[in-house]
Coordinates of C-alpha atoms in Angstrom, one line a residue:
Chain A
X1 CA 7.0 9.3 -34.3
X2 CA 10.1 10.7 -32.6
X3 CA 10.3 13.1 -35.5
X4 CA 7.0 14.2 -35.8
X5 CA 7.6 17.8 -34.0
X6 CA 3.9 17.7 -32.3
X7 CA 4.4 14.8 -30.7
X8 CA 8.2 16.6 -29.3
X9 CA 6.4 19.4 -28.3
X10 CA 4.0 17.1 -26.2
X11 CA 7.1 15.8 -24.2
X12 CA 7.8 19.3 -24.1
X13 CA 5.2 20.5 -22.5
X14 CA 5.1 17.6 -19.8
X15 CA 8.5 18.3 -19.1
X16 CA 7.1 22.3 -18.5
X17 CA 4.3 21.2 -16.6
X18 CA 6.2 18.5 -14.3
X19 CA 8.7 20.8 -13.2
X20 CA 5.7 23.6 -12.3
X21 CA 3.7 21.1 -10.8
X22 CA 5.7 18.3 -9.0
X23 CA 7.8 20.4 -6.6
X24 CA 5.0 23.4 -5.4
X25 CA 2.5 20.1 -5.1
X26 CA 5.0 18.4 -2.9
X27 CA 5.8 21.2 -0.7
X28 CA 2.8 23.0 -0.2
X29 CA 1.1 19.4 1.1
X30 CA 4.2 18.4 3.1
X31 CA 3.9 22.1 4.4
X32 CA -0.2 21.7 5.2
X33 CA 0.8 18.2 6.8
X34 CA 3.6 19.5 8.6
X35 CA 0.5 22.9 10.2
X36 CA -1.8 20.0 11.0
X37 CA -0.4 17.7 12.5
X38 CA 1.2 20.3 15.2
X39 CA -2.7 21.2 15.4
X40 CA -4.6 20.5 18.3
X41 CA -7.1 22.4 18.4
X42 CA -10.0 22.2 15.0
X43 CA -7.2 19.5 13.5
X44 CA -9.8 17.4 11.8
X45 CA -11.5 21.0 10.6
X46 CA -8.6 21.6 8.7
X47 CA -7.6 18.2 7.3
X48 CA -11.2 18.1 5.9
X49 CA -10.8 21.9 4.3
X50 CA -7.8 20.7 2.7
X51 CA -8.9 16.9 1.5
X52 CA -12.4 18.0 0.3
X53 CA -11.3 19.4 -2.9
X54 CA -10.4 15.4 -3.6
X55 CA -13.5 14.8 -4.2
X56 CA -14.1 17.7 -6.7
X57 CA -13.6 16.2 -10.2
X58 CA -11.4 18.0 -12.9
X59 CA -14.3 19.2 -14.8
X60 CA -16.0 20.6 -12.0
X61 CA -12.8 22.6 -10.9
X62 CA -12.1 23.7 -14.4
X63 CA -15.8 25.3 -14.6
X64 CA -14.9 27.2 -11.7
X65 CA -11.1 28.1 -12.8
X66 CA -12.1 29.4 -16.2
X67 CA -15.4 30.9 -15.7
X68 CA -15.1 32.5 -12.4
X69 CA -11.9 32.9 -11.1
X70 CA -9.8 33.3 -14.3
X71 CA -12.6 34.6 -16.5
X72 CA -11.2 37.3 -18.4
X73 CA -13.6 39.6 -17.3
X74 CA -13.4 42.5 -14.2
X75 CA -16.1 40.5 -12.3
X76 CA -13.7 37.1 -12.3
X77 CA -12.1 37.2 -9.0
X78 CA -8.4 37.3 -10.2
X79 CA -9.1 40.4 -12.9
X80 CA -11.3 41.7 -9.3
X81 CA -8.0 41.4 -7.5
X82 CA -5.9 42.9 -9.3
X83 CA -8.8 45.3 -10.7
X84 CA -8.8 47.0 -6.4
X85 CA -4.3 47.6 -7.1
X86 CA -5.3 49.5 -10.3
X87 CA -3.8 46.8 -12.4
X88 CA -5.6 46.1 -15.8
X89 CA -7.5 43.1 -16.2
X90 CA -5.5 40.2 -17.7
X91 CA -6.9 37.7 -20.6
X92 CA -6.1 35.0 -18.6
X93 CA -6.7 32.3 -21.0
X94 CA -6.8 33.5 -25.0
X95 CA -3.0 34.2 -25.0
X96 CA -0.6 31.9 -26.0
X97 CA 1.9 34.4 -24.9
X98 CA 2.4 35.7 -22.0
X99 CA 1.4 32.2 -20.8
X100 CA -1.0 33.3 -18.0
X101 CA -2.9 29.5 -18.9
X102 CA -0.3 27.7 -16.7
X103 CA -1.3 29.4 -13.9
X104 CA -4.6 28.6 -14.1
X105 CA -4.0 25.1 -15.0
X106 CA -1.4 24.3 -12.4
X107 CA -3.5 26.3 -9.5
X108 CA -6.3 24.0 -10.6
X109 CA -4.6 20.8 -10.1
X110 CA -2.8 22.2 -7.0
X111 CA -6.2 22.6 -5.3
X112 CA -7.5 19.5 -6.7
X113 CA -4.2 17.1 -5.4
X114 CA -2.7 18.9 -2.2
X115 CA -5.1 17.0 0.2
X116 CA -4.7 13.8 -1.4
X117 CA -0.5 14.0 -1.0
X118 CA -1.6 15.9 3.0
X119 CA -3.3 12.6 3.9
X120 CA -0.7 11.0 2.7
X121 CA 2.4 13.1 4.4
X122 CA 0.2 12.8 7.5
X123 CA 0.1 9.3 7.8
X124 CA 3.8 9.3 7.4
X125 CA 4.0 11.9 10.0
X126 CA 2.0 10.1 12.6
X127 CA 4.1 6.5 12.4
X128 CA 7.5 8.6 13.9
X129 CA 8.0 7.3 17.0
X130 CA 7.7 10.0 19.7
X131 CA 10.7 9.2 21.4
X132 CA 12.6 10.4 18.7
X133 CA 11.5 13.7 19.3
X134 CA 12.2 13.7 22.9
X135 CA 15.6 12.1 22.2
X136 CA 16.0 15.6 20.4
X137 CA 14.0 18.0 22.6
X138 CA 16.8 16.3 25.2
X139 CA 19.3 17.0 22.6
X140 CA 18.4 20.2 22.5
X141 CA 17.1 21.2 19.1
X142 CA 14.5 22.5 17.9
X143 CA 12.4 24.0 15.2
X144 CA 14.2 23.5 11.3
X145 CA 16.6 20.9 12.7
X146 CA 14.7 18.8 14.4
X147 CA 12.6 19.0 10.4
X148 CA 15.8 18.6 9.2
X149 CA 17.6 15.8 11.2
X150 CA 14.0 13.9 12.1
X151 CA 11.0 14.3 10.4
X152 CA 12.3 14.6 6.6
X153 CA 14.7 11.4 6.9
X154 CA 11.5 9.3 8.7
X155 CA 9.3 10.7 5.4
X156 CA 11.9 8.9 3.0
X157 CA 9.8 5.8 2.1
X158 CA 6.5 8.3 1.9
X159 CA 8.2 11.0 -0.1
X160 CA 9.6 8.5 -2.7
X161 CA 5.9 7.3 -2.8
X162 CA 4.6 10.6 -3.6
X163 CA 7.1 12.2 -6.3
X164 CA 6.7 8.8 -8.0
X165 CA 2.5 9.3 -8.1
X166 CA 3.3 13.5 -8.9
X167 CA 5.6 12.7 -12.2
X168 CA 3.2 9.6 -13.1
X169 CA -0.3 11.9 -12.4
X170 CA 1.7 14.9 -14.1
X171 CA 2.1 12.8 -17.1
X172 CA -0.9 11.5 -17.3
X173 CA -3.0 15.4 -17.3
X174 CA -5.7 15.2 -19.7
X175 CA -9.1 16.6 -17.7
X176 CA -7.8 20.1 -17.0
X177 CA -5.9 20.9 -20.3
X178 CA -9.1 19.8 -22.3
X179 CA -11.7 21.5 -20.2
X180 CA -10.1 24.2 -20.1
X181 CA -8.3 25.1 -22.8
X182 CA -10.6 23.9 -25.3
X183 CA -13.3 26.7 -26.1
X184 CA -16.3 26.7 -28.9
X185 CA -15.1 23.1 -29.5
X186 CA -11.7 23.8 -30.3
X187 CA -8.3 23.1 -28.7
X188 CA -5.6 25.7 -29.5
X189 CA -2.4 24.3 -31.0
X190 CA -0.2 25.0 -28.1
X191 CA -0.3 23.5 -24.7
X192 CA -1.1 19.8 -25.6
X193 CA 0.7 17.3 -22.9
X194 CA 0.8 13.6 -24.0
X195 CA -2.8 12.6 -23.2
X196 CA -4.0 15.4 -25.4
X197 CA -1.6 14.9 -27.9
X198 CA -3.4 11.3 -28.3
X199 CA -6.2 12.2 -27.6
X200 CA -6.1 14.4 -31.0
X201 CA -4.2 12.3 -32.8
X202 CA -5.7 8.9 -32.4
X203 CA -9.1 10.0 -31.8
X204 CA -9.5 13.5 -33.8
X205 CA -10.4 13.8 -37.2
X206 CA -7.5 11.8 -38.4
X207 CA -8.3 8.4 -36.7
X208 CA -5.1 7.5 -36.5
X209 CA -4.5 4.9 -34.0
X210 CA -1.2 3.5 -35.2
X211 CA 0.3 6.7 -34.7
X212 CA -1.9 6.6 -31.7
X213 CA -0.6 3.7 -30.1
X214 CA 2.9 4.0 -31.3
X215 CA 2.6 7.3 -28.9
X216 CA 1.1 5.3 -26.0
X217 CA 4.2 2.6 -26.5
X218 CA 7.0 5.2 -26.2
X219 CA 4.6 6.6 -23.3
X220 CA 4.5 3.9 -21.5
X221 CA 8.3 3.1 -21.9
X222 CA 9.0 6.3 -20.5
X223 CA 7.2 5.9 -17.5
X224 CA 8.1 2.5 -17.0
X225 CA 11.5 3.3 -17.0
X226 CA 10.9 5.8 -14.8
X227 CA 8.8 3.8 -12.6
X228 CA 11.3 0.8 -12.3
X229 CA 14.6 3.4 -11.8
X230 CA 12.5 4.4 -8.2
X231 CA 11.2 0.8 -8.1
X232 CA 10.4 1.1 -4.3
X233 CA 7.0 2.4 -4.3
X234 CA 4.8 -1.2 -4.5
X235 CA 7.8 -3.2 -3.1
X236 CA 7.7 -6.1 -5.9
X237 CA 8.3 -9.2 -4.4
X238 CA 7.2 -8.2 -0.8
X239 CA 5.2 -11.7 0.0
X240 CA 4.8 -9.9 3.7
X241 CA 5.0 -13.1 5.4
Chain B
X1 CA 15.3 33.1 31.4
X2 CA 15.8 30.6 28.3
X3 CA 12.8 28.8 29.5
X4 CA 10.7 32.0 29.2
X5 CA 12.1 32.7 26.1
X6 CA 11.2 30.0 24.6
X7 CA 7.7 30.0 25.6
X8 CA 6.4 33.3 24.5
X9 CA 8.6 32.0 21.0
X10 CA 6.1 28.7 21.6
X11 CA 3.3 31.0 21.4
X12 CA 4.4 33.2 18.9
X13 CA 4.7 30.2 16.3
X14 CA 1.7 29.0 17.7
X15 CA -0.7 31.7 16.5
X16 CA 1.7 31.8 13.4
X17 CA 0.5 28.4 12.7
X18 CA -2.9 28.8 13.2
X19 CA -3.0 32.3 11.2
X20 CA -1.1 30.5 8.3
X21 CA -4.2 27.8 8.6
X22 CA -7.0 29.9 8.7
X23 CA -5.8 32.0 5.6
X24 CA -5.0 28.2 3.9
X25 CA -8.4 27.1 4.8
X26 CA -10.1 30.1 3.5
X27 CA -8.4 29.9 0.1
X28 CA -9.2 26.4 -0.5
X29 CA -13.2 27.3 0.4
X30 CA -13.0 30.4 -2.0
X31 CA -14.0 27.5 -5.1
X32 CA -16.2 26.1 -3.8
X33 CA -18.0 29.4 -2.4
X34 CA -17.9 31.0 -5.7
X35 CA -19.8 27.6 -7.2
X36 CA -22.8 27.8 -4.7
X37 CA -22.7 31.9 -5.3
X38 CA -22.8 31.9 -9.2
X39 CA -24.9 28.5 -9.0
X40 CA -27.9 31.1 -7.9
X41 CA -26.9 34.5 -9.8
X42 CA -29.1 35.6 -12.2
X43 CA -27.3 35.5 -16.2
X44 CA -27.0 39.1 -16.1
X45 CA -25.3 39.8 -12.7
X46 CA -23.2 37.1 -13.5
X47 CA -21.7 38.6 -16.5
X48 CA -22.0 42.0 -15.0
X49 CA -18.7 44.3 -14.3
X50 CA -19.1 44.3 -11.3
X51 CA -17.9 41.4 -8.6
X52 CA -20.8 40.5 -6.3
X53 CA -19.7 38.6 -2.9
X54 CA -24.0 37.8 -2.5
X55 CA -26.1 37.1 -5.7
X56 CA -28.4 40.5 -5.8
X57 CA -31.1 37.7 -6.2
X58 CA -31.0 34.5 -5.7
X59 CA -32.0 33.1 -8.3
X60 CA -33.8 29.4 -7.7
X61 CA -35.1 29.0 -11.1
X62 CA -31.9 27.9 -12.3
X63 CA -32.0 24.5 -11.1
X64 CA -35.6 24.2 -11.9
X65 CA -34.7 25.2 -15.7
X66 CA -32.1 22.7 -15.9
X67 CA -34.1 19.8 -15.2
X68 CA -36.7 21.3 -17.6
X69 CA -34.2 22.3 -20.3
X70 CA -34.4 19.9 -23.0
X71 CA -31.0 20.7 -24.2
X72 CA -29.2 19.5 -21.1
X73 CA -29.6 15.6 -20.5
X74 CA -29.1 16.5 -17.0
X75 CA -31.6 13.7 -15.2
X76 CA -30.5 11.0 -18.1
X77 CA -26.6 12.0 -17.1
X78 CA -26.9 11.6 -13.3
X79 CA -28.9 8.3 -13.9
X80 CA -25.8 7.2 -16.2
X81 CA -23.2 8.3 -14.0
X82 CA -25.1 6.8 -10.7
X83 CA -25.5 3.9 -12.6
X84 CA -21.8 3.6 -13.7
X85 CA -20.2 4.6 -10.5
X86 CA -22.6 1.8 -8.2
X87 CA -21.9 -1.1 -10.9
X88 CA -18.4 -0.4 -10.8
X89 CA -17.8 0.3 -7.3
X90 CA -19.9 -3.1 -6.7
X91 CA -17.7 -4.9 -9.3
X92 CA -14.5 -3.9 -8.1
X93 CA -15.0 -5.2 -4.9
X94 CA -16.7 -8.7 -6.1
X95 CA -13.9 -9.1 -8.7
X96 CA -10.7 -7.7 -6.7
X97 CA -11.6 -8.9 -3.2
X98 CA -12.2 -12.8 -5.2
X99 CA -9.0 -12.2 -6.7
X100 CA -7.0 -11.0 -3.8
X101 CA -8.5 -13.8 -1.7
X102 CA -7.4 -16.1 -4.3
X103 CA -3.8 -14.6 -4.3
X104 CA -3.3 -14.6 -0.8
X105 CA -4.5 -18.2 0.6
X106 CA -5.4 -20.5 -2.1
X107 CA -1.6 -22.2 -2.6
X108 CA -1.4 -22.5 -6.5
X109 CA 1.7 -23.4 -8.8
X110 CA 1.0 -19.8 -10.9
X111 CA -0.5 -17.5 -8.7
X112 CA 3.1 -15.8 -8.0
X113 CA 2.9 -15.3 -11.5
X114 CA -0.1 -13.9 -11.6
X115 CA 0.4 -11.6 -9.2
X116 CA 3.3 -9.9 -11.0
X117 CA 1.2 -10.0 -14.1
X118 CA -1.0 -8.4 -12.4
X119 CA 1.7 -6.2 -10.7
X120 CA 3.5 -5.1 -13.5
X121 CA 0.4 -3.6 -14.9
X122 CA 0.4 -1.3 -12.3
X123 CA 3.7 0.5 -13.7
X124 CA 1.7 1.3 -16.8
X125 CA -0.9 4.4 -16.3
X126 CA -4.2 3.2 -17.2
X127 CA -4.8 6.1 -18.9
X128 CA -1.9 5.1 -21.8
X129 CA -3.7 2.1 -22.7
X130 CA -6.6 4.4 -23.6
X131 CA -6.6 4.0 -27.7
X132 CA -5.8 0.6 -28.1
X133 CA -8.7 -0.2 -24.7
X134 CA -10.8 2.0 -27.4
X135 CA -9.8 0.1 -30.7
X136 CA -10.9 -3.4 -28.5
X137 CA -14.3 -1.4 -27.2
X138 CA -15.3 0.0 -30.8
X139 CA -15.0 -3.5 -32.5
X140 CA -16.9 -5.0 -29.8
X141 CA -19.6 -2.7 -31.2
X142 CA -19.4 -0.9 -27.1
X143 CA -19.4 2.8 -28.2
X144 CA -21.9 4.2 -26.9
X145 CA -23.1 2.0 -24.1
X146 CA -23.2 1.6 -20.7
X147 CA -21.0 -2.1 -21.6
X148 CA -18.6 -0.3 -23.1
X149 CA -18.3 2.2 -20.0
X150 CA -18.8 0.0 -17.2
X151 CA -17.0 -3.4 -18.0
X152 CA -13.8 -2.0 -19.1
X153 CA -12.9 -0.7 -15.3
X154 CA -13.9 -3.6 -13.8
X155 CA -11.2 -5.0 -12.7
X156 CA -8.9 -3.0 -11.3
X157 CA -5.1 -4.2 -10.5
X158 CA -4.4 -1.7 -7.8
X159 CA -7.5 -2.6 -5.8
X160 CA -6.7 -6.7 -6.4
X161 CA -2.9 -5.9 -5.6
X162 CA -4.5 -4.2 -2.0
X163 CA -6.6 -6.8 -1.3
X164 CA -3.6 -9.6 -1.4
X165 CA -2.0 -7.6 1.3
X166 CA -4.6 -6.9 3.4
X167 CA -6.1 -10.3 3.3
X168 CA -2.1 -11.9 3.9
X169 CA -2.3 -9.9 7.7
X170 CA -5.8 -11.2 7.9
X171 CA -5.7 -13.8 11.2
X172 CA -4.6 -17.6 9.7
X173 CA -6.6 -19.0 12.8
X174 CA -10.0 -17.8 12.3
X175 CA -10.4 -19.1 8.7
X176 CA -8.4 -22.2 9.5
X177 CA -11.6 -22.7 12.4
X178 CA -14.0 -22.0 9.5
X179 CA -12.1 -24.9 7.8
X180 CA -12.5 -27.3 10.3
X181 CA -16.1 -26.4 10.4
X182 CA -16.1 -27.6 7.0
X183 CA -16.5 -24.4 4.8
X184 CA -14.2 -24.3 1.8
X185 CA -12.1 -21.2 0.6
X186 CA -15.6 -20.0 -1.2
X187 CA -17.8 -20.1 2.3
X188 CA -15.1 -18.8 4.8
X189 CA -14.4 -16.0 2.4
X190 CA -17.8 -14.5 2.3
X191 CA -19.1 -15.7 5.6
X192 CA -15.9 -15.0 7.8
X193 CA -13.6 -13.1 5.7
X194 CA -15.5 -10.2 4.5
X195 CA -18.2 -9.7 7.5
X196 CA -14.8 -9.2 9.8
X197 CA -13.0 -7.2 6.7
X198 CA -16.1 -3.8 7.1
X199 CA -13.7 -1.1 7.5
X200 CA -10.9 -2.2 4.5
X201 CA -14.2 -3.0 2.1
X202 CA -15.2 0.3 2.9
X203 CA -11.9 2.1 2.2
X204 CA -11.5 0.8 -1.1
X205 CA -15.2 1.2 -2.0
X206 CA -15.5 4.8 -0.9
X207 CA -12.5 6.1 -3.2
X208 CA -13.8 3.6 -6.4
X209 CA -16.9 5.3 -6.2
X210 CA -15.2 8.4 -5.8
X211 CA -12.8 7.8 -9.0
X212 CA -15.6 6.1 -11.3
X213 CA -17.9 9.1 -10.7
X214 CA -15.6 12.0 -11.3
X215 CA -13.7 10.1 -14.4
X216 CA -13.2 11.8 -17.5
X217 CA -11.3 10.8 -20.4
X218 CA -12.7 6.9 -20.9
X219 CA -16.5 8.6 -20.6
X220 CA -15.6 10.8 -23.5
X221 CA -13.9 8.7 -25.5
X222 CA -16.5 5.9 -25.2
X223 CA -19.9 8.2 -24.9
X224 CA -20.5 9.5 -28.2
X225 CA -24.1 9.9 -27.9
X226 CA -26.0 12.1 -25.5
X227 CA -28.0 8.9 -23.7
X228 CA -24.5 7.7 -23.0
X229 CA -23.2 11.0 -21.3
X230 CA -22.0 11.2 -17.6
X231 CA -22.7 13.9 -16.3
X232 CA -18.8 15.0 -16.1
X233 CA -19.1 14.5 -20.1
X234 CA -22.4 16.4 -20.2
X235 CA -20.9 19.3 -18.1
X236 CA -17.4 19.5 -20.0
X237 CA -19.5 19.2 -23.2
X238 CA -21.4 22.8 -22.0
X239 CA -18.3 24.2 -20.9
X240 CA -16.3 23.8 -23.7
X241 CA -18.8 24.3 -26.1
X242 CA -20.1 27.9 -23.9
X243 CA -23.5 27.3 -25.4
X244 CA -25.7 27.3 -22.2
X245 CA -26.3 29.9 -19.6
X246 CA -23.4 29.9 -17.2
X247 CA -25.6 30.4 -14.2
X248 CA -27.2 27.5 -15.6
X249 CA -23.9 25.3 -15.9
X250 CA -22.4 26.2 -12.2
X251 CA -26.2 25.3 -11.0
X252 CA -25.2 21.3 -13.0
X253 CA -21.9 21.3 -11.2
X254 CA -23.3 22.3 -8.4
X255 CA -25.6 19.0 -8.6
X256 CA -22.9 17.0 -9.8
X257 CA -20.4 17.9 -6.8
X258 CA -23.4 17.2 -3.8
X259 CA -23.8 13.5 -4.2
X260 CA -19.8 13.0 -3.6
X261 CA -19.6 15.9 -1.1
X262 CA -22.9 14.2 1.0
X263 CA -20.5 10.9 0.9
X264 CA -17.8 12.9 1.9
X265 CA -19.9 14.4 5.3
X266 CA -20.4 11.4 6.3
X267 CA -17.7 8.6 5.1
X268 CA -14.8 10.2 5.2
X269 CA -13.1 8.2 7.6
X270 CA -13.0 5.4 5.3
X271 CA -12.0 7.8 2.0
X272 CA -8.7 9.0 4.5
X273 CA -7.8 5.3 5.5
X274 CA -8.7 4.6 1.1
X275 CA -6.3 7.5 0.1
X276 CA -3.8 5.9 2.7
X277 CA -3.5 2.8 1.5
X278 CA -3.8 3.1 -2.4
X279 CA -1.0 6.1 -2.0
X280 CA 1.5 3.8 -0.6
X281 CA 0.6 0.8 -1.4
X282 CA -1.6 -1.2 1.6
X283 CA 1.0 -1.4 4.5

């Protein structure tokens, strides 16, 4: 299994698309919690723009990503864009190389997740106590130190939470990659995270679910291992009596 | 002086903010704009050159056609996936909020076994457990069915682990009244505990629906056959496959999108307070 070199490549390109997707998700939500929580006025306006995408499904975005936005075409928006700067449209999704297809893919799941991880940086937001923010008003400071020295320590427990459901959603992509990447029924050879990599394996025209499985086992140790070295997020043994 | 300063500074970040907002919002409305827009162009402006902000027509026929296309299951698909998402949701909540009940008050020699069984689960993604879930489902004989697509999430651990902790801050005295009224764990659960639990049954229902309605891979591994399709699968099957009009296919996203955007108008209260506690885990 280890030495079969599609199934490396799969790790591969998790580890590609993890290290795209984990930090620009976790910053641009913490960011849009960060604007809308300081909001007064039109706050809940905002907090719905950015959470309504959650309901979207992956299928639904990816219609829109690869037929419309990133359509290879001068009439997709992103060929429009560049098409008003006098740059030449860009096939945004037939090229292995340059890999333009991360682009799409990650600004699709960006859209899709950022108001999930907001709601979430919110609530963390909203359970500082006040009076630590007087105590440093009082104190004197002000703007990136009181971010600093306050609100990023008092997110700990909430940030932990959230890189932990990044990495285990990141490995877990399947919807996007398949819809699309996958044109006139097929999937090109490149570009196939874990999911897809089973998905092809045990369930293409092979069948082959021991491979299949054997796949999900060193999967799942992966992400357990993971999962248990940041062991915080579910608090195991937390009776909360 | 400083005083001053710092005000005019106030306002200057102040309209920084809400400019950096406003351009934020915009970008994440520019999807769903270009769905409604294409939803009603006509095939031909569509695939034109040129980018059209308005459709030069708009074009209504399109979700006439799809109902009346006999290529796209589109009426069967919405049925399936109504059907799927309502069982589910309703399931979830029977199963999970029994369980959870069960795990927080009835004192049993195993049930803090069972609850890290039931925990530990949680550290595997469900999705990994997808082909050997599908090697139990295909010698069931389930491919295919609405069985096969519906009974598999029924029980969900993250939902039962939620439901332990919410029903463990739920007030002692209350069901210990019911007790002495003479109701058993079975008659105070569903005649005091879950009237007075409205808002937390609503959270957690809101965002099952939510999840069971816009799944994808366990719908395509287990719907083979068109009767069986969601409508996620029946989309992804026209996208990938580019063999109907694309006016056409934006017009069936379009549809698929308005029954969770509807629930989104008017429960969203209950998706926030959902998101909150199944992202952090129900404290």
């Amino acid at each position: 299994m280890l030495a079969d070199p599609a199934f490396r490549s799969s790790l591969v390109t998790f580890l590609a698309f993890a290290v795209f997707i984990v930090p620009t998700t976790f910053v641009i939500s913490l960011g849009a919690a960060l604007l809308v929580a300081r909001t007064r006025v039109m706050q809940s306006f905002f907090r719905s723009v950015f959470f309504l995408p959650t309901a979207c499904s992956y299928v639904v975005a990816a219609l829109i990503w690869k037929m419309s936005i990133f359509s290879g075409i001068r009439s997709g928006l992103a060929n429009g864009v560049l098409g008003w700067f006098g740059i030449d449209s860009i096939p945004w999704l037939s090229l292995a190389d340059p890999p333009w297809y991360w682009l799409v893919i990650v600004t699709a799941r960006l859209w899709l997740q950022v108001g999930f991880y907001m709601i979430l940086f919110l609530a963390g937001i909203q359970r500082i106590s006040p009076t630590l923010y007087e105590a440093a008003a009082i104190d004197g400071a002000e703007g990136w130190k009181v971010f600093r020295h306050i609100t990023l320590p008092q997110l700990r427990a909430t940030s932990t939470a959230v890189l932990l459901l990044l990495l285990i959603n990141a490995f877990q992509a399947f919807d996007e990659f398949y819809n699309i990447l996958s044109t006139f029924g097929t999937y090109p050879p490149y570009a196939r995270p874990p999911l897809v990599y089973l998905y092809y394996t045990a369930l293409g025209s092979g069948q082959d679910f021991g491979h299949g499985s054997a796949g999900a086992v060193i999967l799942t140790l992966i992400i357990a291992v993971i999962a248990v070295a940041q062991g915080r997020i579910l608090r195991l043994g937390d009776r909360g009596e | 002086m400083a005083i001053v300063r710092s005000k005019r500074q106030s306002r200057i970040t102040g309209w920084a903010r809400y400019s950096a907002l406003v351009v934020a919002a915009l970008l994440f409305l520019v999807p769903f704009y270009l769905l409604v827009r294409s939803a009603f162009m006509r095939e031909q402006d569509l695939g034109s050159p040129d980018f059209h902000w308005l459709p030069p027509v708009w074009e209504t026929s399109n979700l006439t056609g799809l109902f009346d296309n006999p290529a796209i299951p589109m009426a069967r698909s919405l049925l399936n996936s109504g059907l799927i998402a309502v069982t589910q949701t309703v399931g979830v909540l029977i199963v999970s909020g029994l369980a959870g009940y069960g795990l927080a008050r009835i004192p049993y020699r195993w049930s803090n076994v069972v609850f890290y069984g039931i925990t530990a689960t949680l550290l595997i993604p469900a999705a990994v457990t997808f082909v050997p879930s599908f090697v139990l489902v295909s010698t069931l004989g389930w491919i295919s069915t609405l069985r096969g697509l519906i009974i598999p999430g029924l029980f969900q651990a993250l939902a039962t682990f939620l439901f332990r902790q919410f029903f463990l801050g739920f007030p002692k005295e209350i069901e210990e009244a019911a007790f002495i009224d003479g109701l058993g764990y079975w008659g105070t659960f569903w005649r005091i505990v879950v009237p007075n639990s409205g808002g937390f049954v609503a959270a957690i229902g809101t965002i099952t629906f939510i999840g069971s309605w816009n799944a994808f891979l366990w719908p395509l591994v287990i719907g083979r056959d068109q009767e069986s399709w969601t409508v996620q699968i029946a989309l992804s099957t026209f996208l990938t496959a580019q063999s109907v009009q694309v006016s056409q296919l934006f017009m069936a996203a379009l549809v698929a999108i308005v029954p969770l955007l509807l629930m989104f108008l008017f429960l969203q209260r209950w998706i926030v307070e959902g998101v909150e506690r199944a992202g952090i885990g129900g404290d």
